[in-house]
Amino acid sequence: MKILAISGSVRHNSTNMAMLQAVCAIAPSEIEISIFDGVGRLPVFSPDLEGENLPEAVRELIGVIAESDGLIIASPEYVRSIPGGLKNAIDWLVSGDEIVHKPLALLHASHRGDDMLAGLRTVLATITDRFAGDIFLRLPLMKLEPAEVFKAVEAAENRSRVQAYLQAFSAYCMAGSQTA
């Protein structure tokens, strides 16, 4: 099982990126997770740049999505909404086929952010018919430094929650591939 994780934050010491890295470190051996960290390198979406003019950073994003069995998105909330960089990345995917049937789930690193999550759920349910809205994990990691995030995720209670989340998402990804 190959899962692609995308952080909606472009901040260097992002809590979401640290959480995704920690999740990768404790993932069951049968689940390979890679992280796309190029959201900040994507140019602003323009239909004029699609097709032959597609920027290389966008080609890279589309390529890693195509190679994955499913996507996990972890994102902060900015002004009660989806961060601009993540929304821009999603905009680049709307007119292509790579995301339409791709299983997708959310992972959240804060005790708050419900407005952003509601908006993100609406957007994701629009772009893929495989949005797993009921497969969701929230870890209260906000304001922790990356090393503290790793410790928190690796703690026994959170480790078991993360692994159960990953197993549930993996099963969801496999169930869809058997019917396709």
Tab-separated table of C-alpha atoms in Angstrom, residues 16 19-20 22-23 26 72-75 104-112 114 116-117 121 131-141 152-153 155 157-169:
chain	number	residue	atom	x	y	z
A	16	ASN	CA	1.467	19.204	10.223
A	19	MET	CA	3.026	14.986	12.399
A	20	LEU	CA	3.177	13.419	8.928
A	22	ALA	CA	6.079	10.952	12.757
A	23	VAL	CA	3.180	9.013	11.219
A	26	ILE	CA	5.368	4.441	12.999
A	72	ILE	CA	-3.808	11.752	3.291
A	73	ILE	CA	-4.062	15.514	3.741
A	74	ALA	CA	-3.040	17.266	6.946
A	75	SER	CA	-3.606	20.991	7.069
A	104	LEU	CA	-8.505	10.471	0.274
A	105	ALA	CA	-8.645	10.975	4.059
A	106	LEU	CA	-7.880	13.761	6.520
A	107	LEU	CA	-5.493	13.845	9.456
A	108	HIS	CA	-5.564	16.886	11.741
A	109	ALA	CA	-2.971	18.220	14.184
A	110	SER	CA	-5.137	20.495	16.296
A	111	HIS	CA	-8.050	20.523	18.700
A	112	ARG	CA	-9.551	23.336	16.627
A	114	ASP	CA	-13.522	22.837	12.424
A	116	MET	CA	-11.435	24.793	7.747
A	117	LEU	CA	-12.158	21.079	8.010
A	121	ARG	CA	-14.381	18.224	3.331
A	131	PHE	CA	-13.289	10.896	-0.056
A	132	ALA	CA	-13.313	8.873	3.168
A	133	GLY	CA	-14.955	11.454	5.402
A	134	ASP	CA	-15.515	8.981	8.210
A	135	ILE	CA	-11.834	7.950	8.342
A	136	PHE	CA	-10.420	10.854	10.312
A	137	LEU	CA	-7.895	11.287	13.081
A	138	ARG	CA	-7.343	14.411	15.158
A	139	LEU	CA	-4.295	14.727	17.409
A	140	PRO	CA	-3.935	17.772	19.703
A	141	LEU	CA	-0.411	18.796	18.655
A	152	ALA	CA	3.411	12.798	21.225
A	153	VAL	CA	2.660	10.732	18.130
A	155	ALA	CA	3.253	7.752	22.738
A	157	GLU	CA	-2.119	5.811	23.036
A	158	ASN	CA	-1.513	7.950	19.959
A	159	ARG	CA	0.579	5.261	18.253
A	160	SER	CA	-2.320	2.820	18.454
A	161	ARG	CA	-4.766	5.475	17.191
A	162	VAL	CA	-2.484	6.347	14.252
A	163	GLN	CA	-1.990	2.709	13.325
A	164	ALA	CA	-5.736	2.006	13.513
A	165	TYR	CA	-6.360	5.062	11.306
A	166	LEU	CA	-3.781	3.886	8.762
A	167	GLN	CA	-5.174	0.341	8.768
A	168	ALA	CA	-8.715	1.641	8.225
A	169	PHE	CA	-7.595	3.889	5.372
